[in-house]
Amino acid sequence: MSATADGRPGFELPLLLLAGFRALIDELHAELARQGHPDVRPAHGFAMQAIGLPGSSATEVARRLGVSKQAAGKTIDRLAELGYAERVDDPADGRRKLVRLTPRGLDSLTRSAVIFDALRARWAQALGPARLSDLEDALRTVAPPAGLDTVSWFSGS
Amino acid sequence: MSATADGRPGFELPLLLLAGFRALIDELHAELARQGHPDVRPAHGFAMQAIGLPGSSATEVARRLGVSKQAAGKTIDRLAELGYAERVDDPADGRRKLVRLTPRGLDSLTRSAVIFDALRARWAQALGPARLSDLEDALRTVAPPAGLDTVSWFSGS
DNA sequence: CTAAGATAGACAACGTGGTTGTCGAAACAG
DNA sequence: CTGTTTCGACAACCACGTTGTCTATCTTAG
């Protein structure tokens, strides 16, 4: 079997990172569903983050998510369908439509922040705060800070 | 802003894990492309892993990947198109078709293992071997060991 | 041995999220 | 006023997942 100098196979590392990520996101959405947001998908959370509190144009959302305008438009359509975002005409520019979060969208975002904090606290309890902080620091040094464009990349060609 | 007891916001943790995972997978596929496998996608690697060296039936692949038989069938079609897998009739069971990796598929798998080891070695150099091992151990304690079924989960409804 | 049931895999239709190309309307620059 | 750029929508397409249906084959019970 292929392994590194200290006997650990390299392929486990990405699996562990993915498992950690998945565990957090799964628990987040399980809890969100319990708190009245059963329809939010991981991708929606990223998109709402990209829209932001003040709202954005569809083109800005596309740029932040690292996808095409059309893809962003479809995602916004979906969020609008679910009642998490809305499009309003931009009074200053007849071409633009401002995308804004609805109160429901905002609620899901604030709940997500609280849940993430609770999940991190659980990890801190299991590992010890120092170990968790070191894990975060270590990841920060080897991986560039993640942008919102990380969502689409997996499936994309 | 919401933050945990020691001042770190909880939402950064998943982002860091994802960034780490993404960095590894991106570099793997960049290197694979350089080594003659430009068409392999992350999902294909997982699928080939699910097929395994001895080969499997499509149903087994589906079970391992945690997707429907039809989805597995489509992925196998894609791998066959790209020349990484092939279907052969099972002599012992007229219903089954054995899915096997081609030499090309095997080559991409062995190269992947080597590249992953090299990437882990780079992380070990950047962080120190002990810190990296601790990171892995920490993840192992908080996240259940990742199966192959982690791929489809993100996009899925 | 045959009839009934379970299983493998293919096909079709559809949903979601991505892509590119085209195009009209509005803003901006000359 | 005219040309160019930009925004957002529409259409067509691809990748990958889903469920439902169907045939062929193996398995098991009577």
Tab-separated table of C-alpha atoms (C1' of nucleotides) in Angstrom:
chain	number	residue	atom	x	y	z
A	1	MET	CA	0.000	0.000	0.000
A	2	SER	CA	1.125	3.517	-0.657
A	3	ALA	CA	1.886	5.503	2.443
A	4	THR	CA	3.896	8.459	3.576
A	5	ALA	CA	7.028	8.427	5.703
A	6	ASP	CA	5.104	8.203	8.956
A	7	GLY	CA	2.895	5.418	7.787
A	8	ARG	CA	-0.330	7.255	7.092
A	9	PRO	CA	-1.764	6.901	3.629
A	10	GLY	CA	-2.249	10.276	1.974
A	11	PHE	CA	-5.696	9.538	0.642
A	12	GLU	CA	-7.219	9.574	4.114
A	13	LEU	CA	-6.569	13.239	4.639
A	14	PRO	CA	-9.110	14.548	2.103
A	15	LEU	CA	-11.621	11.972	3.301
A	16	LEU	CA	-11.263	13.174	6.867
A	17	LEU	CA	-11.633	16.816	5.871
A	18	LEU	CA	-14.684	16.007	3.810
A	19	ALA	CA	-16.181	13.917	6.592
A	20	GLY	CA	-15.708	16.801	9.015
A	21	PHE	CA	-17.259	19.269	6.637
A	22	ARG	CA	-20.116	16.974	5.876
A	23	ALA	CA	-20.788	16.253	9.518
A	24	LEU	CA	-21.080	19.959	10.279
A	25	ILE	CA	-23.274	20.739	7.292
A	26	ASP	CA	-25.515	17.753	7.882
A	27	GLU	CA	-26.078	18.694	11.488
A	28	LEU	CA	-26.643	22.301	10.546
A	29	HIS	CA	-29.369	21.392	8.112
A	30	ALA	CA	-30.922	18.844	10.408
A	31	GLU	CA	-31.176	21.536	13.055
A	32	LEU	CA	-32.380	24.156	10.557
A	33	ALA	CA	-35.092	21.766	9.453
A	34	ARG	CA	-36.086	21.316	13.088
A	35	GLN	CA	-36.266	25.093	13.460
A	36	GLY	CA	-38.615	25.636	10.566
A	37	HIS	CA	-36.336	25.657	7.541
A	38	PRO	CA	-36.631	22.172	6.073
A	39	ASP	CA	-36.154	23.280	2.467
A	40	VAL	CA	-32.830	25.053	2.737
A	41	ARG	CA	-30.013	23.221	0.957
A	42	PRO	CA	-26.321	23.793	1.495
A	43	ALA	CA	-26.076	25.590	-1.823
A	44	HIS	CA	-28.862	27.939	-0.771
A	45	GLY	CA	-26.970	28.970	2.314
A	46	PHE	CA	-23.971	29.895	0.225
A	47	ALA	CA	-26.140	31.811	-2.195
A	48	MET	CA	-27.838	33.769	0.582
A	49	GLN	CA	-24.434	34.559	1.984
A	50	ALA	CA	-23.509	35.872	-1.454
A	51	ILE	CA	-26.613	38.039	-1.591
A	52	GLY	CA	-25.720	39.517	1.772
A	53	LEU	CA	-27.677	41.760	4.085
A	54	PRO	CA	-27.800	44.823	1.855
A	55	GLY	CA	-28.778	42.821	-1.241
A	56	SER	CA	-26.967	42.599	-4.547
A	57	SER	CA	-27.537	42.455	-8.257
A	58	ALA	CA	-27.736	39.037	-9.854
A	59	THR	CA	-24.450	39.688	-11.621
A	60	GLU	CA	-22.708	40.399	-8.328
A	61	VAL	CA	-24.088	37.208	-6.841
A	62	ALA	CA	-22.812	35.292	-9.852
A	63	ARG	CA	-19.362	36.784	-9.463
A	64	ARG	CA	-19.199	36.001	-5.742
A	65	LEU	CA	-20.334	32.443	-6.244
A	66	GLY	CA	-17.973	31.985	-9.148
A	67	VAL	CA	-20.709	30.845	-11.515
A	68	SER	CA	-22.341	32.228	-14.615
A	69	LYS	CA	-25.031	34.874	-14.437
A	70	GLN	CA	-27.551	32.344	-15.664
A	71	ALA	CA	-26.713	29.857	-12.956
A	72	ALA	CA	-26.990	32.565	-10.343
A	73	GLY	CA	-30.294	33.613	-11.834
A	74	LYS	CA	-31.639	30.094	-11.517
A	75	THR	CA	-30.500	29.797	-7.924
A	76	ILE	CA	-32.129	33.132	-7.141
A	77	ASP	CA	-35.305	31.885	-8.802
A	78	ARG	CA	-35.199	28.888	-6.519
A	79	LEU	CA	-34.630	31.010	-3.422
A	80	ALA	CA	-37.501	33.247	-4.476
A	81	GLU	CA	-39.747	30.213	-4.925
A	82	LEU	CA	-38.880	29.040	-1.426
A	83	GLY	CA	-39.530	32.487	-0.012
A	84	TYR	CA	-35.982	33.291	1.013
A	85	ALA	CA	-35.203	36.048	-1.471
A	86	GLU	CA	-37.027	38.506	-3.666
A	87	ARG	CA	-36.215	40.657	-6.660
A	88	VAL	CA	-37.047	44.329	-6.602
A	89	ASP	CA	-36.498	46.842	-9.364
A	90	ASP	CA	-33.527	49.071	-8.910
A	91	PRO	CA	-34.846	52.630	-9.073
A	92	ALA	CA	-31.446	53.992	-10.107
A	93	ASP	CA	-30.875	51.582	-12.995
A	94	GLY	CA	-33.681	50.241	-15.108
A	95	ARG	CA	-31.706	47.193	-16.180
A	96	ARG	CA	-30.810	45.986	-12.710
A	97	LYS	CA	-32.984	44.101	-10.335
A	98	LEU	CA	-31.854	44.143	-6.761
A	99	VAL	CA	-31.926	40.755	-5.069
A	100	ARG	CA	-32.785	40.990	-1.392
A	101	LEU	CA	-33.246	38.503	1.394
A	102	THR	CA	-36.727	38.242	2.795
A	103	PRO	CA	-37.230	38.175	6.579
A	104	ARG	CA	-37.436	34.412	6.244
A	105	GLY	CA	-34.082	34.338	4.459
A	106	LEU	CA	-32.567	36.528	7.122
A	107	ASP	CA	-33.946	34.285	9.824
A	108	SER	CA	-32.318	31.227	8.318
A	109	LEU	CA	-29.017	33.060	8.138
A	110	THR	CA	-29.017	34.169	11.763
A	111	ARG	CA	-30.106	30.734	12.917
A	112	SER	CA	-27.302	29.187	10.902
A	113	ALA	CA	-24.744	31.363	12.649
A	114	VAL	CA	-26.048	30.314	16.050
A	115	ILE	CA	-26.086	26.648	15.113
A	116	PHE	CA	-22.558	26.784	13.725
A	117	ASP	CA	-21.364	28.302	16.979
A	118	ALA	CA	-23.031	25.521	18.927
A	119	LEU	CA	-21.489	22.878	16.705
A	120	ARG	CA	-18.056	24.392	17.103
A	121	ALA	CA	-18.573	24.423	20.848
A	122	ARG	CA	-19.352	20.731	20.713
A	123	TRP	CA	-16.150	20.058	18.844
A	124	ALA	CA	-14.241	22.187	21.326
A	125	GLN	CA	-15.653	20.092	24.124
A	126	ALA	CA	-14.722	16.845	22.409
A	127	LEU	CA	-11.214	17.888	21.431
A	128	GLY	CA	-10.299	20.563	23.880
A	129	PRO	CA	-10.381	24.205	22.848
A	130	ALA	CA	-6.659	24.440	22.203
A	131	ARG	CA	-6.619	21.452	19.909
A	132	LEU	CA	-9.520	22.776	17.900
A	133	SER	CA	-7.940	26.192	17.580
A	134	ASP	CA	-4.742	24.562	16.430
A	135	LEU	CA	-6.659	22.545	13.871
A	136	GLU	CA	-8.155	25.738	12.507
A	137	ASP	CA	-4.795	27.475	12.475
A	138	ALA	CA	-3.188	24.553	10.728
A	139	LEU	CA	-5.845	24.535	8.031
A	140	ARG	CA	-5.468	28.260	7.596
A	141	THR	CA	-1.782	27.868	6.871
A	142	VAL	CA	-2.115	25.124	4.264
A	143	ALA	CA	-5.371	26.071	2.576
A	144	PRO	CA	-6.196	29.440	1.101
A	145	PRO	CA	-9.188	31.044	2.817
A	146	ALA	CA	-12.314	29.657	1.220
A	147	GLY	CA	-14.552	31.892	-0.760
A	148	LEU	CA	-18.167	31.324	-1.634
A	149	ASP	CA	-17.148	29.892	-4.975
A	150	THR	CA	-16.351	26.536	-3.444
A	151	VAL	CA	-19.832	25.169	-3.762
A	152	SER	CA	-20.292	24.707	-7.439
A	153	TRP	CA	-16.826	23.420	-8.046
A	154	PHE	CA	-17.415	19.825	-7.123
A	155	SER	CA	-19.994	18.918	-9.697
A	156	GLY	CA	-18.745	21.328	-12.293
A	157	SER	CA	-16.686	20.195	-15.220
B	1	MET	CA	-21.315	39.064	15.437
B	2	SER	CA	-21.916	35.612	16.713
B	3	ALA	CA	-18.886	33.875	18.124
B	4	THR	CA	-17.982	31.105	20.492
B	5	ALA	CA	-16.465	31.414	23.930
B	6	ASP	CA	-12.933	31.752	22.655
B	7	GLY	CA	-13.813	34.356	20.082
B	8	ARG	CA	-13.800	32.297	16.920
B	9	PRO	CA	-16.951	32.357	14.861
B	10	GLY	CA	-18.311	28.879	14.295
B	11	PHE	CA	-19.034	29.321	10.629
B	12	GLU	CA	-15.338	29.428	9.758
B	13	LEU	CA	-14.748	25.827	10.731
B	14	PRO	CA	-16.693	24.246	7.864
B	15	LEU	CA	-15.192	26.736	5.456
B	16	LEU	CA	-11.700	25.779	6.524
B	17	LEU	CA	-12.415	22.083	6.226
B	18	LEU	CA	-13.909	22.585	2.806
B	19	ALA	CA	-11.010	24.756	1.712
B	20	GLY	CA	-8.565	22.075	2.801
B	21	PHE	CA	-10.478	19.369	1.010
B	22	ARG	CA	-10.821	21.455	-2.071
B	23	ALA	CA	-7.152	22.374	-2.122
B	24	LEU	CA	-6.157	18.727	-2.027
B	25	ILE	CA	-8.635	17.640	-4.665
B	26	ASP	CA	-7.804	20.538	-6.952
B	27	GLU	CA	-4.113	19.802	-6.792
B	28	LEU	CA	-4.724	16.112	-7.301
B	29	HIS	CA	-6.658	16.725	-10.466
B	30	ALA	CA	-4.267	19.333	-11.739
B	31	GLU	CA	-1.474	16.814	-11.334
B	32	LEU	CA	-3.549	13.989	-12.794
B	33	ALA	CA	-4.268	16.161	-15.816
B	34	ARG	CA	-0.545	16.790	-16.167
B	35	GLN	CA	0.066	13.056	-16.032
B	36	GLY	CA	-2.314	12.201	-18.831
B	37	HIS	CA	-5.709	12.097	-17.137
B	38	PRO	CA	-7.283	15.445	-17.932
B	39	ASP	CA	-10.840	14.140	-18.026
B	40	VAL	CA	-11.099	12.563	-14.603
B	41	ARG	CA	-13.457	14.413	-12.279
B	42	PRO	CA	-13.585	14.063	-8.514
B	43	ALA	CA	-16.767	12.052	-8.767
B	44	HIS	CA	-15.080	9.641	-11.168
B	45	GLY	CA	-12.324	8.946	-8.699
B	46	PHE	CA	-14.860	8.033	-6.060
B	47	ALA	CA	-16.723	5.832	-8.492
B	48	MET	CA	-13.565	3.999	-9.532
B	49	GLN	CA	-12.757	3.478	-5.892
B	50	ALA	CA	-16.215	1.970	-5.501
B	51	ILE	CA	-15.639	-0.350	-8.432
B	52	GLY	CA	-12.419	-1.548	-6.862
B	53	LEU	CA	-9.655	-3.714	-8.231
B	54	PRO	CA	-11.644	-6.932	-8.539
B	55	GLY	CA	-14.619	-5.218	-10.187
B	56	SER	CA	-18.203	-5.128	-8.996
B	57	SER	CA	-21.730	-5.261	-10.217
B	58	ALA	CA	-23.482	-1.982	-10.903
B	59	THR	CA	-25.751	-2.584	-7.942
B	60	GLU	CA	-22.799	-2.974	-5.611
B	61	VAL	CA	-21.292	0.229	-6.924
B	62	ALA	CA	-24.591	1.982	-6.323
B	63	ARG	CA	-24.750	0.721	-2.763
B	64	ARG	CA	-21.180	1.779	-2.006
B	65	LEU	CA	-21.698	5.223	-3.451
B	66	GLY	CA	-24.999	5.610	-1.681
B	67	VAL	CA	-26.899	6.409	-4.862
B	68	SER	CA	-29.564	4.719	-6.920
B	69	LYS	CA	-28.732	1.950	-9.348
B	70	GLN	CA	-29.637	4.244	-12.206
B	71	ALA	CA	-27.272	6.964	-11.064
B	72	ALA	CA	-24.492	4.438	-10.692
B	73	GLY	CA	-25.293	3.086	-14.131
B	74	LYS	CA	-24.974	6.530	-15.642
B	75	THR	CA	-21.680	7.183	-13.920
B	76	ILE	CA	-20.392	3.833	-15.155
B	77	ASP	CA	-21.528	4.772	-18.657
B	78	ARG	CA	-19.517	7.938	-18.346
B	79	LEU	CA	-16.439	6.083	-17.090
B	80	ALA	CA	-16.796	3.614	-19.943
B	81	GLU	CA	-17.017	6.498	-22.428
B	82	LEU	CA	-13.831	7.962	-21.026
B	83	GLY	CA	-12.100	4.611	-21.203
B	84	TYR	CA	-11.714	4.048	-17.479
B	85	ALA	CA	-14.124	1.167	-16.982
B	86	GLU	CA	-15.789	-1.529	-19.003
B	87	ARG	CA	-18.733	-3.846	-18.585
B	88	VAL	CA	-18.331	-7.541	-19.148
B	89	ASP	CA	-20.990	-10.207	-18.902
B	90	ASP	CA	-20.895	-12.252	-15.750
B	91	PRO	CA	-20.632	-15.874	-16.854
B	92	ALA	CA	-22.168	-17.098	-13.627
B	93	ASP	CA	-25.272	-14.886	-13.695
B	94	GLY	CA	-26.933	-13.827	-16.889
B	95	ARG	CA	-28.512	-10.781	-15.288
B	96	ARG	CA	-25.303	-9.308	-13.936
B	97	LYS	CA	-22.714	-7.356	-15.816
B	98	LEU	CA	-19.403	-7.086	-14.081
B	99	VAL	CA	-17.935	-3.601	-14.085
B	100	ARG	CA	-14.168	-3.626	-14.266
B	101	LEU	CA	-11.516	-0.961	-14.394
B	102	THR	CA	-9.512	-0.792	-17.574
B	103	PRO	CA	-5.718	-0.475	-17.389
B	104	ARG	CA	-6.235	3.229	-17.893
B	105	GLY	CA	-8.610	3.340	-14.926
B	106	LEU	CA	-6.142	1.427	-12.832
B	107	ASP	CA	-3.368	3.780	-13.844
B	108	SER	CA	-5.338	6.818	-12.704
B	109	LEU	CA	-6.015	5.134	-9.376
B	110	THR	CA	-2.397	4.275	-8.650
B	111	ARG	CA	-1.271	7.727	-9.733
B	112	SER	CA	-3.865	9.266	-7.443
B	113	ALA	CA	-2.504	7.342	-4.472
B	114	VAL	CA	1.021	8.538	-5.198
B	115	ILE	CA	-0.108	12.141	-5.635
B	116	PHE	CA	-2.118	12.078	-2.416
B	117	ASP	CA	0.929	10.842	-0.544
B	118	ALA	CA	2.993	13.651	-2.019
B	119	LEU	CA	0.378	16.213	-1.066
B	120	ARG	CA	0.220	14.907	2.474
B	121	ALA	CA	3.996	15.102	2.639
B	122	ARG	CA	3.790	18.745	1.616
B	123	TRP	CA	1.330	19.447	4.388
B	124	ALA	CA	3.550	17.583	6.822
B	125	GLN	CA	6.429	19.782	5.811
B	126	ALA	CA	4.394	22.967	6.190
B	127	LEU	CA	2.852	22.041	9.529
B	128	GLY	CA	5.240	19.588	11.050
B	129	PRO	CA	4.427	15.886	11.021
B	130	ALA	CA	3.110	15.804	14.567
B	131	ARG	CA	0.674	18.629	14.000
B	132	LEU	CA	-0.667	17.025	10.858
B	133	SER	CA	-1.095	13.689	12.588
B	134	ASP	CA	-2.905	15.410	15.400
B	135	LEU	CA	-5.173	17.151	12.929
B	136	GLU	CA	-6.052	13.802	11.430
B	137	ASP	CA	-6.618	12.253	14.825
B	138	ALA	CA	-8.790	15.141	15.889
B	139	LEU	CA	-10.945	14.824	12.797
B	140	ARG	CA	-11.229	11.111	13.332
B	141	THR	CA	-12.641	11.666	16.784
B	142	VAL	CA	-15.291	14.202	15.804
B	143	ALA	CA	-16.284	12.961	12.361
B	144	PRO	CA	-17.392	9.462	11.534
B	145	PRO	CA	-15.054	7.796	9.042
B	146	ALA	CA	-16.015	8.934	5.574
B	147	GLY	CA	-17.422	6.489	3.150
B	148	LEU	CA	-17.657	6.813	-0.572
B	149	ASP	CA	-21.210	8.041	-0.280
B	150	THR	CA	-20.102	11.537	0.554
B	151	VAL	CA	-19.857	12.696	-3.023
B	152	SER	CA	-23.415	12.852	-4.151
B	153	TRP	CA	-24.710	14.293	-0.964
B	154	PHE	CA	-23.923	17.925	-1.611
B	155	SER	CA	-25.993	18.572	-4.666
B	156	GLY	CA	-28.668	16.089	-3.822
B	157	SER	CA	-32.064	17.209	-2.653
C	1	DC	C1'	-40.629	-29.427	-12.580
C	2	DT	C1'	-43.088	-25.644	-12.654
C	3	DA	C1'	-45.029	-21.504	-10.919
C	4	DA	C1'	-44.172	-17.535	-8.020
C	5	DG	C1'	-41.142	-14.304	-6.227
C	6	DA	C1'	-36.782	-11.633	-5.918
C	7	DT	C1'	-33.053	-9.374	-8.200
C	8	DA	C1'	-30.012	-7.093	-12.031
C	9	DG	C1'	-29.950	-3.793	-15.083
C	10	DA	C1'	-31.990	-0.907	-18.869
C	11	DC	C1'	-35.213	2.830	-20.418
C	12	DA	C1'	-37.991	6.928	-19.896
C	13	DA	C1'	-39.348	11.107	-17.672
C	14	DC	C1'	-38.141	14.470	-14.674
C	15	DG	C1'	-35.633	17.910	-11.198
C	16	DT	C1'	-31.630	20.657	-10.134
C	17	DG	C1'	-27.746	23.168	-11.117
C	18	DG	C1'	-24.223	24.051	-14.193
C	19	DT	C1'	-22.754	25.766	-19.110
C	20	DT	C1'	-22.824	28.785	-23.689
C	21	DG	C1'	-25.126	31.611	-27.053
C	22	DT	C1'	-28.482	35.073	-28.284
C	23	DC	C1'	-31.028	38.984	-27.594
C	24	DG	C1'	-33.672	43.207	-26.014
C	25	DA	C1'	-33.652	47.046	-22.973
C	26	DA	C1'	-31.338	50.435	-20.497
C	27	DA	C1'	-27.187	53.214	-19.432
C	28	DC	C1'	-23.175	55.549	-20.932
C	29	DA	C1'	-19.636	57.770	-24.155
C	30	DG	C1'	-18.588	59.927	-28.229
D	1	DC	C1'	-28.211	61.105	-31.612
D	2	DT	C1'	-25.545	57.043	-32.285
D	3	DG	C1'	-22.635	53.347	-31.044
D	4	DT	C1'	-20.959	50.383	-27.191
D	5	DT	C1'	-21.305	48.225	-22.959
D	6	DT	C1'	-23.844	45.979	-19.411
D	7	DC	C1'	-27.817	43.729	-17.104
D	8	DG	C1'	-30.861	40.209	-17.061
D	9	DA	C1'	-33.890	36.993	-19.495
D	10	DC	C1'	-34.677	33.045	-22.780
D	11	DA	C1'	-33.418	28.762	-25.046
D	12	DA	C1'	-30.753	24.778	-25.692
D	13	DC	C1'	-27.728	21.737	-23.811
D	14	DC	C1'	-24.865	18.701	-20.402
D	15	DA	C1'	-23.951	16.169	-15.962
D	16	DC	C1'	-25.778	13.869	-12.351
D	17	DG	C1'	-29.276	12.746	-9.303
D	18	DT	C1'	-34.163	10.981	-8.607
D	19	DT	C1'	-38.574	7.602	-9.184
D	20	DG	C1'	-41.231	4.464	-11.846
D	21	DT	C1'	-41.676	0.795	-15.174
D	22	DC	C1'	-40.225	-3.180	-17.578
D	23	DT	C1'	-37.680	-7.456	-19.169
D	24	DA	C1'	-34.640	-11.055	-18.368
D	25	DT	C1'	-32.791	-14.092	-15.248
D	26	DC	C1'	-31.933	-16.469	-11.056
D	27	DT	C1'	-34.027	-18.680	-6.870
D	28	DT	C1'	-37.131	-20.889	-4.122
D	29	DA	C1'	-41.539	-23.235	-2.731
D	30	DG	C1'	-44.978	-26.334	-3.655
